[in-house]
PDB file of C-alpha atoms in Angstrom:
ATOM      1  CA  MET A 251       0.000   0.000   0.000  1.00  0.00           C
ATOM      2  CA  LYS A 252       1.481   3.324  -1.097  1.00  0.00           C
ATOM      3  CA  GLN A 253       1.213   6.088   1.455  1.00  0.00           C
ATOM      4  CA  VAL A 254       1.159   9.699   0.330  1.00  0.00           C
ATOM      5  CA  SER A 255       2.812  12.409   2.396  1.00  0.00           C
ATOM      6  CA  LEU A 256       0.561  15.446   2.568  1.00  0.00           C
ATOM      7  CA  ASP A 257       1.894  18.951   2.024  1.00  0.00           C
ATOM      8  CA  ILE A 258       0.560  21.881   4.033  1.00  0.00           C
ATOM      9  CA  GLU A 259      -0.744  23.534   0.848  1.00  0.00           C
ATOM     10  CA  ASN A 260      -2.570  20.346  -0.211  1.00  0.00           C
ATOM     11  CA  GLU A 261      -4.235  20.017   3.194  1.00  0.00           C
ATOM     12  CA  ASN A 262      -6.719  22.778   2.264  1.00  0.00           C
ATOM     13  CA  GLN A 263      -7.754  20.890  -0.875  1.00  0.00           C
ATOM     14  CA  ILE A 264      -8.647  17.665   0.929  1.00  0.00           C
ATOM     15  CA  GLU A 265     -12.371  16.958   1.011  1.00  0.00           C
ATOM     16  CA  GLU A 266     -13.764  15.110   4.036  1.00  0.00           C
ATOM     17  CA  LYS A 267     -17.076  13.261   3.949  1.00  0.00           C
ATOM     18  CA  VAL A 268     -18.730  11.494   6.854  1.00  0.00           C
ATOM     19  CA  VAL A 269     -20.102   8.167   5.624  1.00  0.00           C
ATOM     20  CA  LYS A 270     -21.746   6.904   8.805  1.00  0.00           C
ATOM     21  CA  ILE A 271     -22.024   7.679  12.501  1.00  0.00           C
ATOM     22  CA  ASN A 272     -22.940   4.764  14.781  1.00  0.00           C
ATOM     23  CA  ARG A 273     -23.948   4.852  18.413  1.00  0.00           C
ATOM     24  CA  VAL A 274     -22.198   2.029  20.250  1.00  0.00           C
ATOM     25  CA  ASN A 275     -22.609   0.733  23.794  1.00  0.00           C
ATOM     26  CA  LYS A 276     -20.185  -0.906  26.178  1.00  0.00           C
ATOM     27  CA  VAL A 277     -21.798  -2.859  28.980  1.00  0.00           C
ATOM     28  CA  VAL A 278     -20.014  -2.291  32.289  1.00  0.00           C
ATOM     29  CA  LYS A 279     -20.766  -3.108  35.923  1.00  0.00           C
ATOM     30  CA  GLY A 280     -22.796   0.070  36.527  1.00  0.00           C
ATOM     31  CA  GLY A 281     -24.785  -0.094  33.271  1.00  0.00           C
ATOM     32  CA  LYS A 282     -24.037   0.956  29.686  1.00  0.00           C
ATOM     33  CA  ARG A 283     -21.364   3.349  28.434  1.00  0.00           C
ATOM     34  CA  LEU A 284     -22.441   5.265  25.353  1.00  0.00           C
ATOM     35  CA  ALA A 285     -19.936   6.169  22.624  1.00  0.00           C
ATOM     36  CA  PHE A 286     -20.040   7.225  18.962  1.00  0.00           C
ATOM     37  CA  ARG A 287     -18.165   5.734  16.028  1.00  0.00           C
ATOM     38  CA  ALA A 288     -17.585   7.864  12.923  1.00  0.00           C
ATOM     39  CA  PHE A 289     -16.560   6.537   9.512  1.00  0.00           C
ATOM     40  CA  VAL A 290     -14.975   9.187   7.247  1.00  0.00           C
ATOM     41  CA  VAL A 291     -13.613   9.257   3.676  1.00  0.00           C
ATOM     42  CA  CYS A 292     -11.025  11.907   2.729  1.00  0.00           C
ATOM     43  CA  GLY A 293      -9.902  12.605  -0.830  1.00  0.00           C
ATOM     44  CA  ASP A 294      -8.116  15.260  -2.860  1.00  0.00           C
ATOM     45  CA  LYS A 295     -10.079  14.689  -6.128  1.00  0.00           C
ATOM     46  CA  GLN A 296      -6.767  14.023  -7.893  1.00  0.00           C
ATOM     47  CA  GLY A 297      -6.348  10.277  -7.390  1.00  0.00           C
ATOM     48  CA  SER A 298      -5.727   9.978  -3.637  1.00  0.00           C
ATOM     49  CA  VAL A 299      -8.189   8.731  -1.036  1.00  0.00           C
ATOM     50  CA  GLY A 300      -8.119   7.551   2.572  1.00  0.00           C
ATOM     51  CA  LEU A 301     -10.505   5.882   5.043  1.00  0.00           C
ATOM     52  CA  GLY A 302     -10.718   6.549   8.766  1.00  0.00           C
ATOM     53  CA  LEU A 303     -12.665   5.179  11.722  1.00  0.00           C
ATOM     54  CA  GLY A 304     -12.793   7.157  14.967  1.00  0.00           C
ATOM     55  CA  LYS A 305     -14.526   6.479  18.275  1.00  0.00           C
ATOM     56  CA  SER A 306     -15.271   8.854  21.142  1.00  0.00           C
ATOM     57  CA  LYS A 307     -17.880   9.838  23.704  1.00  0.00           C
ATOM     58  CA  GLU A 308     -18.889  12.873  21.586  1.00  0.00           C
ATOM     59  CA  VAL A 309     -19.676  12.968  17.856  1.00  0.00           C
ATOM     60  CA  PRO A 310     -17.376  15.908  16.884  1.00  0.00           C
ATOM     61  CA  THR A 311     -14.304  14.327  18.509  1.00  0.00           C
ATOM     62  CA  ALA A 312     -15.116  10.972  16.878  1.00  0.00           C
ATOM     63  CA  ILE A 313     -15.276  12.705  13.471  1.00  0.00           C
ATOM     64  CA  LYS A 314     -12.017  14.557  14.189  1.00  0.00           C
ATOM     65  CA  LYS A 315     -10.231  11.291  15.086  1.00  0.00           C
ATOM     66  CA  ALA A 316     -11.603   9.591  11.962  1.00  0.00           C
ATOM     67  CA  ILE A 317     -10.396  12.456   9.731  1.00  0.00           C
ATOM     68  CA  GLU A 318      -6.886  12.253  11.239  1.00  0.00           C
ATOM     69  CA  LYS A 319      -6.752   8.481  10.608  1.00  0.00           C
ATOM     70  CA  ALA A 320      -8.073   8.914   7.052  1.00  0.00           C
ATOM     71  CA  LYS A 321      -5.367  11.489   6.251  1.00  0.00           C
ATOM     72  CA  LYS A 322      -2.678   9.108   7.535  1.00  0.00           C
ATOM     73  CA  ASN A 323      -3.970   6.233   5.362  1.00  0.00           C
ATOM     74  CA  PHE A 324      -3.989   7.965   1.964  1.00  0.00           C
ATOM     75  CA  ILE A 325      -3.392   5.754  -1.077  1.00  0.00           C
ATOM     76  CA  THR A 326      -2.951   6.767  -4.727  1.00  0.00           C
ATOM     77  CA  ILE A 327      -5.030   5.207  -7.487  1.00  0.00           C
ATOM     78  CA  ASN A 328      -4.400   5.303 -11.236  1.00  0.00           C
ATOM     79  CA  ILE A 329      -7.008   7.446 -13.044  1.00  0.00           C
ATOM     80  CA  PHE A 330      -7.197   7.515 -16.859  1.00  0.00           C
ATOM     81  CA  ASN A 331      -9.291  10.190 -18.679  1.00  0.00           C
ATOM     82  CA  GLU A 332     -11.456  10.923 -15.602  1.00  0.00           C
ATOM     83  CA  THR A 333     -12.322   7.224 -15.269  1.00  0.00           C
ATOM     84  CA  ILE A 334     -10.534   4.038 -14.261  1.00  0.00           C
ATOM     85  CA  PRO A 335      -8.364   2.220 -16.828  1.00  0.00           C
ATOM     86  CA  HIS A 336     -10.191  -1.146 -16.788  1.00  0.00           C
ATOM     87  CA  VAL A 337     -12.830  -3.223 -14.982  1.00  0.00           C
ATOM     88  CA  VAL A 338     -11.831  -4.096 -11.408  1.00  0.00           C
ATOM     89  CA  GLU A 339     -13.398  -6.222  -8.697  1.00  0.00           C
ATOM     90  CA  GLY A 340     -12.777  -6.118  -4.964  1.00  0.00           C
ATOM     91  CA  LYS A 341     -13.903  -7.995  -1.883  1.00  0.00           C
ATOM     92  CA  ALA A 342     -13.936  -7.334   1.856  1.00  0.00           C
ATOM     93  CA  GLY A 343     -15.897  -9.451   4.302  1.00  0.00           C
ATOM     94  CA  ALA A 344     -19.236 -10.309   2.707  1.00  0.00           C
ATOM     95  CA  SER A 345     -19.182  -7.231   0.426  1.00  0.00           C
ATOM     96  CA  ARG A 346     -18.193  -7.425  -3.228  1.00  0.00           C
ATOM     97  CA  VAL A 347     -17.750  -4.452  -5.552  1.00  0.00           C
ATOM     98  CA  ILE A 348     -17.432  -4.275  -9.344  1.00  0.00           C
ATOM     99  CA  ILE A 349     -16.226  -0.986 -10.857  1.00  0.00           C
ATOM    100  CA  LYS A 350     -16.321  -0.402 -14.621  1.00  0.00           C
ATOM    101  CA  PRO A 351     -14.978   2.503 -16.695  1.00  0.00           C
ATOM    102  CA  ALA A 352     -17.564   4.614 -18.534  1.00  0.00           C
ATOM    103  CA  LYS A 353     -17.734   7.070 -21.430  1.00  0.00           C
ATOM    104  CA  GLU A 354     -17.435  10.807 -20.900  1.00  0.00           C
ATOM    105  CA  GLY A 355     -20.683  12.339 -19.695  1.00  0.00           C
ATOM    106  CA  THR A 356     -21.876   9.233 -17.837  1.00  0.00           C
ATOM    107  CA  GLY A 357     -21.154  10.510 -14.323  1.00  0.00           C
ATOM    108  CA  VAL A 358     -20.692   8.434 -11.195  1.00  0.00           C
ATOM    109  CA  ILE A 359     -23.294   5.667 -11.159  1.00  0.00           C
ATOM    110  CA  ALA A 360     -22.844   3.945  -7.809  1.00  0.00           C
ATOM    111  CA  GLY A 361     -24.451   3.884  -4.400  1.00  0.00           C
ATOM    112  CA  GLY A 362     -23.537   4.136  -0.741  1.00  0.00           C
ATOM    113  CA  ALA A 363     -19.931   4.282   0.393  1.00  0.00           C
ATOM    114  CA  LEU A 364     -18.734   3.323  -3.104  1.00  0.00           C
ATOM    115  CA  ARG A 365     -20.122   6.562  -4.560  1.00  0.00           C
ATOM    116  CA  ILE A 366     -18.546   8.694  -1.820  1.00  0.00           C
ATOM    117  CA  ILE A 367     -15.122   7.098  -2.390  1.00  0.00           C
ATOM    118  CA  LEU A 368     -15.280   7.499  -6.173  1.00  0.00           C
ATOM    119  CA  GLU A 369     -16.337  11.155  -5.902  1.00  0.00           C
ATOM    120  CA  SER A 370     -13.622  12.031  -3.367  1.00  0.00           C
ATOM    121  CA  LEU A 371     -11.095  10.217  -5.561  1.00  0.00           C
ATOM    122  CA  GLY A 372     -11.858  12.534  -8.488  1.00  0.00           C
ATOM    123  CA  VAL A 373     -13.313   9.960 -10.883  1.00  0.00           C
ATOM    124  CA  LYS A 374     -16.057  11.554 -12.982  1.00  0.00           C
ATOM    125  CA  ASN A 375     -17.256   8.760 -15.293  1.00  0.00           C
ATOM    126  CA  VAL A 376     -17.631   5.304 -13.801  1.00  0.00           C
ATOM    127  CA  VAL A 377     -20.229   2.608 -13.131  1.00  0.00           C
ATOM    128  CA  GLY A 378     -20.075   0.719  -9.850  1.00  0.00           C
ATOM    129  CA  LYS A 379     -22.110  -2.199  -8.543  1.00  0.00           C
ATOM    130  CA  SER A 380     -22.069  -3.465  -4.981  1.00  0.00           C
ATOM    131  CA  LEU A 381     -22.982  -7.085  -4.307  1.00  0.00           C
ATOM    132  CA  GLY A 382     -23.467  -8.947  -1.061  1.00  0.00           C
ATOM    133  CA  SER A 383     -23.454  -7.059   2.232  1.00  0.00           C
ATOM    134  CA  ARG A 384     -24.281  -3.329   2.123  1.00  0.00           C
ATOM    135  CA  ASN A 385     -22.328  -2.584   5.310  1.00  0.00           C
ATOM    136  CA  PRO A 386     -20.671   0.806   4.594  1.00  0.00           C
ATOM    137  CA  ILE A 387     -17.306  -0.089   6.149  1.00  0.00           C
ATOM    138  CA  ASN A 388     -16.960  -3.402   4.289  1.00  0.00           C
ATOM    139  CA  MET A 389     -18.233  -1.800   1.077  1.00  0.00           C
ATOM    140  CA  ALA A 390     -15.614   0.961   1.385  1.00  0.00           C
ATOM    141  CA  LEU A 391     -12.854  -1.564   2.070  1.00  0.00           C
ATOM    142  CA  ALA A 392     -14.000  -3.646  -0.932  1.00  0.00           C
ATOM    143  CA  SER A 393     -13.971  -0.577  -3.193  1.00  0.00           C
ATOM    144  CA  ILE A 394     -10.452   0.369  -2.017  1.00  0.00           C
ATOM    145  CA  ASP A 395      -9.385  -3.249  -2.661  1.00  0.00           C
ATOM    146  CA  ALA A 396     -10.801  -3.012  -6.183  1.00  0.00           C
ATOM    147  CA  LEU A 397      -9.256   0.393  -6.916  1.00  0.00           C
ATOM    148  CA  LYS A 398      -5.810  -0.828  -5.790  1.00  0.00           C
ATOM    149  CA  LYS A 399      -5.984  -3.342  -8.654  1.00  0.00           C
ATOM    150  CA  CYS A 400      -6.040  -0.550 -11.288  1.00  0.00           C
ATOM    151  CA  LYS A 401      -2.939  -1.064 -13.396  1.00  0.00           C
ATOM    152  CA  VAL A 402      -0.585   1.596 -14.773  1.00  0.00           C
ATOM    153  CA  LYS A 403       0.043   1.340 -18.533  1.00  0.00           C
ATOM    154  CA  SER A 404       3.801   2.009 -18.441  1.00  0.00           C
ATOM    155  CA  ILE A 405       4.435  -0.594 -15.712  1.00  0.00           C
ATOM    156  CA  GLU A 406       2.358  -3.217 -17.551  1.00  0.00           C
ATOM    157  CA  GLU A 407       4.229  -2.559 -20.815  1.00  0.00           C
ATOM    158  CA  LYS A 408       7.568  -3.103 -19.051  1.00  0.00           C
ATOM    159  CA  GLU A 409       6.411  -6.309 -17.331  1.00  0.00           C
ATOM    160  CA  ARG A 410       4.925  -7.826 -20.490  1.00  0.00           C
ATOM    161  CA  ASN A 411       7.479  -6.379 -22.967  1.00  0.00           C
ATOM    162  CA  VAL A 412       4.586  -5.350 -25.220  1.00  0.00           C
ATOM    163  CA  GLN A 413       3.259  -2.033 -26.506  1.00  0.00           C
ATOM    164  CA  ILE A 414      -0.328  -1.522 -25.276  1.00  0.00           C
ATOM    165  CA  ASN A 415      -2.658   0.483 -27.512  1.00  0.00           C
ATOM    166  CA  THR A 416      -5.371   2.478 -25.708  1.00  0.00           C
ATOM    167  CA  ASP A 417      -7.169   3.724 -28.845  1.00  0.00           C
ATOM    168  CA  TYR A 418     -10.476   1.980 -29.329  1.00  0.00           C
ATOM    169  CA  GLN A 419     -11.434   1.302 -32.934  1.00  0.00           C
ATOM    170  CA  VAL A 420     -14.835   0.147 -34.085  1.00  0.00           C
ATOM    171  CA  VAL A 421     -14.569  -2.724 -36.540  1.00  0.00           C
ATOM    172  CA  THR A 422     -17.393  -2.679 -39.099  1.00  0.00           C
ATOM    173  CA  LYS A 423     -18.356  -5.620 -41.282  1.00  0.00           C
ATOM    174  CA  LYS A 424     -18.320  -5.029 -45.020  1.00  0.00           C
ATOM    175  CA  ASP A 425     -21.433  -5.696 -47.037  1.00  0.00           C
ATOM    176  CA  GLY A 426     -21.417  -9.015 -48.825  1.00  0.00           C
ATOM    177  CA  LYS A 427     -19.356 -11.810 -47.316  1.00  0.00           C
TER     178      LYS A 427
END
């Protein structure tokens, strides 16, 4: 996992989105202790995204802790023409995610935590489908797992010793035979 060091000037450009806030209880001798768990996604809309989970007795401090963890866990993902380079699939727990590239003008077609991650990543044209469990944390982890599998063209060309063509040509059949 690549970690990105954040500059002070880039820190203003990071977008933070709260995905879910849960109320959790801890049973102790005297009764129940109430706490809040915040799940946050941070992204710079230029190919970097991070996830964070924070827990505290108050909601604002839980969100603050989650944002700090998300900024520490930034990863970079390969983006090609405002979409992803190829179809990717990821899995975490019982959640499965399939992310497909789309033509320009399609927009982000995805739901839940997957949509939030793709938007904070800076992808503008993509189709995503979540299968299995809809738990936001597992869905986010599955989408990060899928996005990590996006390959970089130059690295693939070196590994395969082949020139990869990214121009798509439509082959038409001639009339007759």
